[in-house]
Amino acid sequence: MRTISNFVLLAIIILQPSCYISGYQTVNKNPTSQREKKYASHLALEEKYSVYLDATWTTKDAAALLKVFETMPLGLNLQFSRWHISDEDVENGIEIESKDKLKLVTMSRNIFPVEGSEEVLSPDKDLHYAVVQYITENGTNRAVIELIMQNRYGIDVPSHTALPQRTKNNTPKGYSDFGNDDLMLIISVLEAFPQALHKTPQLKYIVRRIDTEEKGISSAMISRGYITFAESIFLRDPYHRHDTRKIIAHEKAHFLWWYVFNDQLKLDWAKLGGWFRDSSESGWSTTQERSAFVTEYAYTENPDEDMAESIGFYFVYPDKLRSCCPEKYEFIHNRIMLTYSKLYTPSNLM
């Protein structure tokens, strides 16, 4: 009996370490996978974009940054960089310093998406613009700027010497090339629209026209598929750049009116503005007073121009639109911006 008992005791002693080791491996398996999951965005940024984040970055911050980087053109050869988040304001949301072969990037905490607020329809827009600043080398890399215009907004930016003949109308001297700053400004306006409206059917390219007495305004050439911007709007001082932003949003809105918005939405808008057909020069009149319109131009033209002006003010001067035309503000906010913010691809619009 003693021999059997000793054998059993010996077996227990031998088996104990192996049981302990097995248990140790099982307990530590989950923390490892959780840690890998937690830092998945960090690792993806390092491997795909040579972006290394310091301890100021949370998992949520890293995921938001990765989401934006994944919208950028493929094949970018990005330099090794280290990124920091500051609680203080940073001009344009991002500051980029070069040191030897390393880029040091500081981002402002206040440009990160605000969740759960319907007032912020494009929550990633400020973060997106900061990343655009980074990959375009503060707006100096023309090739990347044009790639973003093509890939994200479906718009080409041809040199004025390469414009289609129907655009030039045999007057090539009437056009000039966009500056990099011009295109960066246009990108910031287009990004403010819901993602589903970034690419607009039929809007294929943009041109920059030298102002003349006869042609000193910007216009949407609906049937020809482009927008012509007056050169003067890009030469304004910084104080008046908001007006330039309004014009860009206004001309984009015309393509939405003609190629995206359905008949019911346009009928409801016309009814809201008291518009009816008549024999006037514009073909339209309204039963409402001038005070019900955000500008004189919106009041004297037609429902299309009324909406384009209102959308321009919605993005750039929202308080002015709210004060004069609260019903129109709510219409644009709910029927257009919130509705299309729930869609993700232009194909869904059709």
PDB file of N, CA and C in Angstrom, residues 178-221:
ATOM      1  N   PHE A 178      -5.011  77.582 -61.881  1.00  0.00           N
ATOM      2  CA  PHE A 178      -5.245  77.706 -60.444  1.00  0.00           C
ATOM      3  C   PHE A 178      -3.916  77.653 -59.700  1.00  0.00           C
ATOM      4  N   GLY A 179      -3.801  78.459 -58.658  1.00  0.00           N
ATOM      5  CA  GLY A 179      -2.669  78.332 -57.756  1.00  0.00           C
ATOM      6  C   GLY A 179      -2.923  77.195 -56.785  1.00  0.00           C
ATOM      7  N   ASN A 180      -1.878  76.692 -56.164  1.00  0.00           N
ATOM      8  CA  ASN A 180      -2.046  75.621 -55.185  1.00  0.00           C
ATOM      9  C   ASN A 180      -2.958  76.053 -54.034  1.00  0.00           C
ATOM     10  N   ASP A 181      -2.816  77.299 -53.601  1.00  0.00           N
ATOM     11  CA  ASP A 181      -3.674  77.803 -52.518  1.00  0.00           C
ATOM     12  C   ASP A 181      -5.137  77.828 -52.942  1.00  0.00           C
ATOM     13  N   ASP A 182      -5.384  78.146 -54.207  1.00  0.00           N
ATOM     14  CA  ASP A 182      -6.764  78.145 -54.717  1.00  0.00           C
ATOM     15  C   ASP A 182      -7.376  76.755 -54.562  1.00  0.00           C
ATOM     16  N   LEU A 183      -6.624  75.746 -54.979  1.00  0.00           N
ATOM     17  CA  LEU A 183      -7.141  74.377 -54.949  1.00  0.00           C
ATOM     18  C   LEU A 183      -7.295  73.866 -53.520  1.00  0.00           C
ATOM     19  N   MET A 184      -6.395  74.261 -52.641  1.00  0.00           N
ATOM     20  CA  MET A 184      -6.526  73.851 -51.236  1.00  0.00           C
ATOM     21  C   MET A 184      -7.795  74.452 -50.631  1.00  0.00           C
ATOM     22  N   LEU A 185      -8.112  75.690 -51.015  1.00  0.00           N
ATOM     23  CA  LEU A 185      -9.349  76.328 -50.543  1.00  0.00           C
ATOM     24  C   LEU A 185     -10.573  75.595 -51.087  1.00  0.00           C
ATOM     25  N   ILE A 186     -10.539  75.238 -52.361  1.00  0.00           N
ATOM     26  CA  ILE A 186     -11.659  74.507 -52.969  1.00  0.00           C
ATOM     27  C   ILE A 186     -11.849  73.155 -52.282  1.00  0.00           C
ATOM     28  N   ILE A 187     -10.754  72.459 -51.987  1.00  0.00           N
ATOM     29  CA  ILE A 187     -10.839  71.171 -51.293  1.00  0.00           C
ATOM     30  C   ILE A 187     -11.525  71.336 -49.939  1.00  0.00           C
ATOM     31  N   SER A 188     -11.168  72.377 -49.205  1.00  0.00           N
ATOM     32  CA  SER A 188     -11.754  72.572 -47.872  1.00  0.00           C
ATOM     33  C   SER A 188     -13.259  72.809 -47.944  1.00  0.00           C
ATOM     34  N   VAL A 189     -13.731  73.450 -49.025  1.00  0.00           N
ATOM     35  CA  VAL A 189     -15.170  73.689 -49.189  1.00  0.00           C
ATOM     36  C   VAL A 189     -15.881  72.405 -49.614  1.00  0.00           C
ATOM     37  N   LEU A 190     -15.339  71.703 -50.579  1.00  0.00           N
ATOM     38  CA  LEU A 190     -15.964  70.464 -51.062  1.00  0.00           C
ATOM     39  C   LEU A 190     -16.057  69.426 -49.951  1.00  0.00           C
ATOM     40  N   GLU A 191     -15.072  69.395 -49.080  1.00  0.00           N
ATOM     41  CA  GLU A 191     -15.062  68.405 -48.000  1.00  0.00           C
ATOM     42  C   GLU A 191     -16.166  68.670 -46.986  1.00  0.00           C
ATOM     43  N   ALA A 192     -16.632  69.913 -46.897  1.00  0.00           N
ATOM     44  CA  ALA A 192     -17.685  70.245 -45.932  1.00  0.00           C
ATOM     45  C   ALA A 192     -19.020  69.621 -46.298  1.00  0.00           C
ATOM     46  N   PHE A 193     -19.228  69.311 -47.579  1.00  0.00           N
ATOM     47  CA  PHE A 193     -20.459  68.627 -47.990  1.00  0.00           C
ATOM     48  C   PHE A 193     -20.442  67.192 -47.466  1.00  0.00           C
ATOM     49  N   PRO A 194     -21.617  66.599 -47.234  1.00  0.00           N
ATOM     50  CA  PRO A 194     -21.651  65.182 -46.845  1.00  0.00           C
ATOM     51  C   PRO A 194     -20.889  64.323 -47.849  1.00  0.00           C
ATOM     52  N   GLN A 195     -20.302  63.252 -47.363  1.00  0.00           N
ATOM     53  CA  GLN A 195     -19.454  62.415 -48.215  1.00  0.00           C
ATOM     54  C   GLN A 195     -20.176  61.926 -49.462  1.00  0.00           C
ATOM     55  N   ALA A 196     -21.451  61.631 -49.340  1.00  0.00           N
ATOM     56  CA  ALA A 196     -22.210  61.133 -50.489  1.00  0.00           C
ATOM     57  C   ALA A 196     -22.350  62.178 -51.585  1.00  0.00           C
ATOM     58  N   LEU A 197     -22.075  63.444 -51.264  1.00  0.00           N
ATOM     59  CA  LEU A 197     -22.182  64.510 -52.256  1.00  0.00           C
ATOM     60  C   LEU A 197     -20.813  65.007 -52.734  1.00  0.00           C
ATOM     61  N   HIS A 198     -19.749  64.322 -52.332  1.00  0.00           N
ATOM     62  CA  HIS A 198     -18.416  64.759 -52.744  1.00  0.00           C
ATOM     63  C   HIS A 198     -18.250  64.670 -54.261  1.00  0.00           C
ATOM     64  N   LYS A 199     -18.624  63.559 -54.821  1.00  0.00           N
ATOM     65  CA  LYS A 199     -18.573  63.412 -56.271  1.00  0.00           C
ATOM     66  C   LYS A 199     -19.966  63.679 -56.823  1.00  0.00           C
ATOM     67  N   THR A 200     -20.047  64.664 -57.688  1.00  0.00           N
ATOM     68  CA  THR A 200     -21.331  65.061 -58.238  1.00  0.00           C
ATOM     69  C   THR A 200     -21.407  64.666 -59.705  1.00  0.00           C
ATOM     70  N   PRO A 201     -22.469  63.975 -60.115  1.00  0.00           N
ATOM     71  CA  PRO A 201     -22.609  63.605 -61.531  1.00  0.00           C
ATOM     72  C   PRO A 201     -22.470  64.822 -62.438  1.00  0.00           C
ATOM     73  N   GLN A 202     -21.737  64.639 -63.526  1.00  0.00           N
ATOM     74  CA  GLN A 202     -21.541  65.648 -64.581  1.00  0.00           C
ATOM     75  C   GLN A 202     -20.527  66.734 -64.244  1.00  0.00           C
ATOM     76  N   LEU A 203     -20.176  66.932 -62.991  1.00  0.00           N
ATOM     77  CA  LEU A 203     -19.165  67.939 -62.665  1.00  0.00           C
ATOM     78  C   LEU A 203     -17.787  67.300 -62.852  1.00  0.00           C
ATOM     79  N   LYS A 204     -17.149  67.600 -63.978  1.00  0.00           N
ATOM     80  CA  LYS A 204     -15.930  66.903 -64.369  1.00  0.00           C
ATOM     81  C   LYS A 204     -14.658  67.713 -64.162  1.00  0.00           C
ATOM     82  N   TYR A 205     -14.731  69.030 -64.307  1.00  0.00           N
ATOM     83  CA  TYR A 205     -13.523  69.828 -64.125  1.00  0.00           C
ATOM     84  C   TYR A 205     -13.869  71.277 -63.786  1.00  0.00           C
ATOM     85  N   ILE A 206     -12.842  72.019 -63.402  1.00  0.00           N
ATOM     86  CA  ILE A 206     -13.005  73.426 -63.053  1.00  0.00           C
ATOM     87  C   ILE A 206     -11.976  74.249 -63.829  1.00  0.00           C
ATOM     88  N   VAL A 207     -12.325  75.500 -64.107  1.00  0.00           N
ATOM     89  CA  VAL A 207     -11.414  76.403 -64.809  1.00  0.00           C
ATOM     90  C   VAL A 207     -11.366  77.744 -64.092  1.00  0.00           C
ATOM     91  N   ARG A 208     -10.286  78.466 -64.316  1.00  0.00           N
ATOM     92  CA  ARG A 208     -10.067  79.772 -63.679  1.00  0.00           C
ATOM     93  C   ARG A 208      -9.986  80.823 -64.782  1.00  0.00           C
ATOM     94  N   ARG A 209     -10.932  81.725 -64.791  1.00  0.00           N
ATOM     95  CA  ARG A 209     -11.041  82.695 -65.870  1.00  0.00           C
ATOM     96  C   ARG A 209     -10.581  84.078 -65.420  1.00  0.00           C
ATOM     97  N   ILE A 210      -9.803  84.713 -66.278  1.00  0.00           N
ATOM     98  CA  ILE A 210      -9.369  86.079 -66.003  1.00  0.00           C
ATOM     99  C   ILE A 210     -10.574  87.013 -66.160  1.00  0.00           C
ATOM    100  N   ASP A 211     -10.777  87.883 -65.187  1.00  0.00           N
ATOM    101  CA  ASP A 211     -11.954  88.755 -65.181  1.00  0.00           C
ATOM    102  C   ASP A 211     -11.912  89.772 -66.318  1.00  0.00           C
ATOM    103  N   THR A 212     -13.071  90.006 -66.881  1.00  0.00           N
ATOM    104  CA  THR A 212     -13.251  91.110 -67.824  1.00  0.00           C
ATOM    105  C   THR A 212     -14.523  91.828 -67.404  1.00  0.00           C
ATOM    106  N   GLU A 213     -14.816  92.945 -68.047  1.00  0.00           N
ATOM    107  CA  GLU A 213     -16.039  93.680 -67.714  1.00  0.00           C
ATOM    108  C   GLU A 213     -17.268  92.836 -67.996  1.00  0.00           C
ATOM    109  N   GLU A 214     -17.201  92.027 -69.063  1.00  0.00           N
ATOM    110  CA  GLU A 214     -18.362  91.213 -69.430  1.00  0.00           C
ATOM    111  C   GLU A 214     -18.429  89.921 -68.620  1.00  0.00           C
ATOM    112  N   LYS A 215     -17.253  89.407 -68.240  1.00  0.00           N
ATOM    113  CA  LYS A 215     -17.207  88.103 -67.580  1.00  0.00           C
ATOM    114  C   LYS A 215     -16.410  88.206 -66.280  1.00  0.00           C
ATOM    115  N   GLY A 216     -17.022  88.801 -65.299  1.00  0.00           N
ATOM    116  CA  GLY A 216     -16.337  88.968 -64.031  1.00  0.00           C
ATOM    117  C   GLY A 216     -16.924  88.137 -62.915  1.00  0.00           C
ATOM    118  N   ILE A 217     -17.758  87.165 -63.271  1.00  0.00           N
ATOM    119  CA  ILE A 217     -18.408  86.361 -62.246  1.00  0.00           C
ATOM    120  C   ILE A 217     -18.099  84.883 -62.454  1.00  0.00           C
ATOM    121  N   SER A 218     -18.337  84.108 -61.404  1.00  0.00           N
ATOM    122  CA  SER A 218     -18.196  82.658 -61.499  1.00  0.00           C
ATOM    123  C   SER A 218     -19.531  82.081 -61.955  1.00  0.00           C
ATOM    124  N   SER A 219     -19.474  80.918 -62.604  1.00  0.00           N
ATOM    125  CA  SER A 219     -20.732  80.319 -63.071  1.00  0.00           C
ATOM    126  C   SER A 219     -20.583  78.817 -63.241  1.00  0.00           C
ATOM    127  N   ALA A 220     -21.690  78.127 -63.036  1.00  0.00           N
ATOM    128  CA  ALA A 220     -21.744  76.677 -63.233  1.00  0.00           C
ATOM    129  C   ALA A 220     -22.229  76.405 -64.649  1.00  0.00           C
ATOM    130  N   MET A 221     -21.391  75.798 -65.453  1.00  0.00           N
ATOM    131  CA  MET A 221     -21.757  75.467 -66.825  1.00  0.00           C
ATOM    132  C   MET A 221     -22.375  74.065 -66.808  1.00  0.00           C
TER     133      MET A 221
END
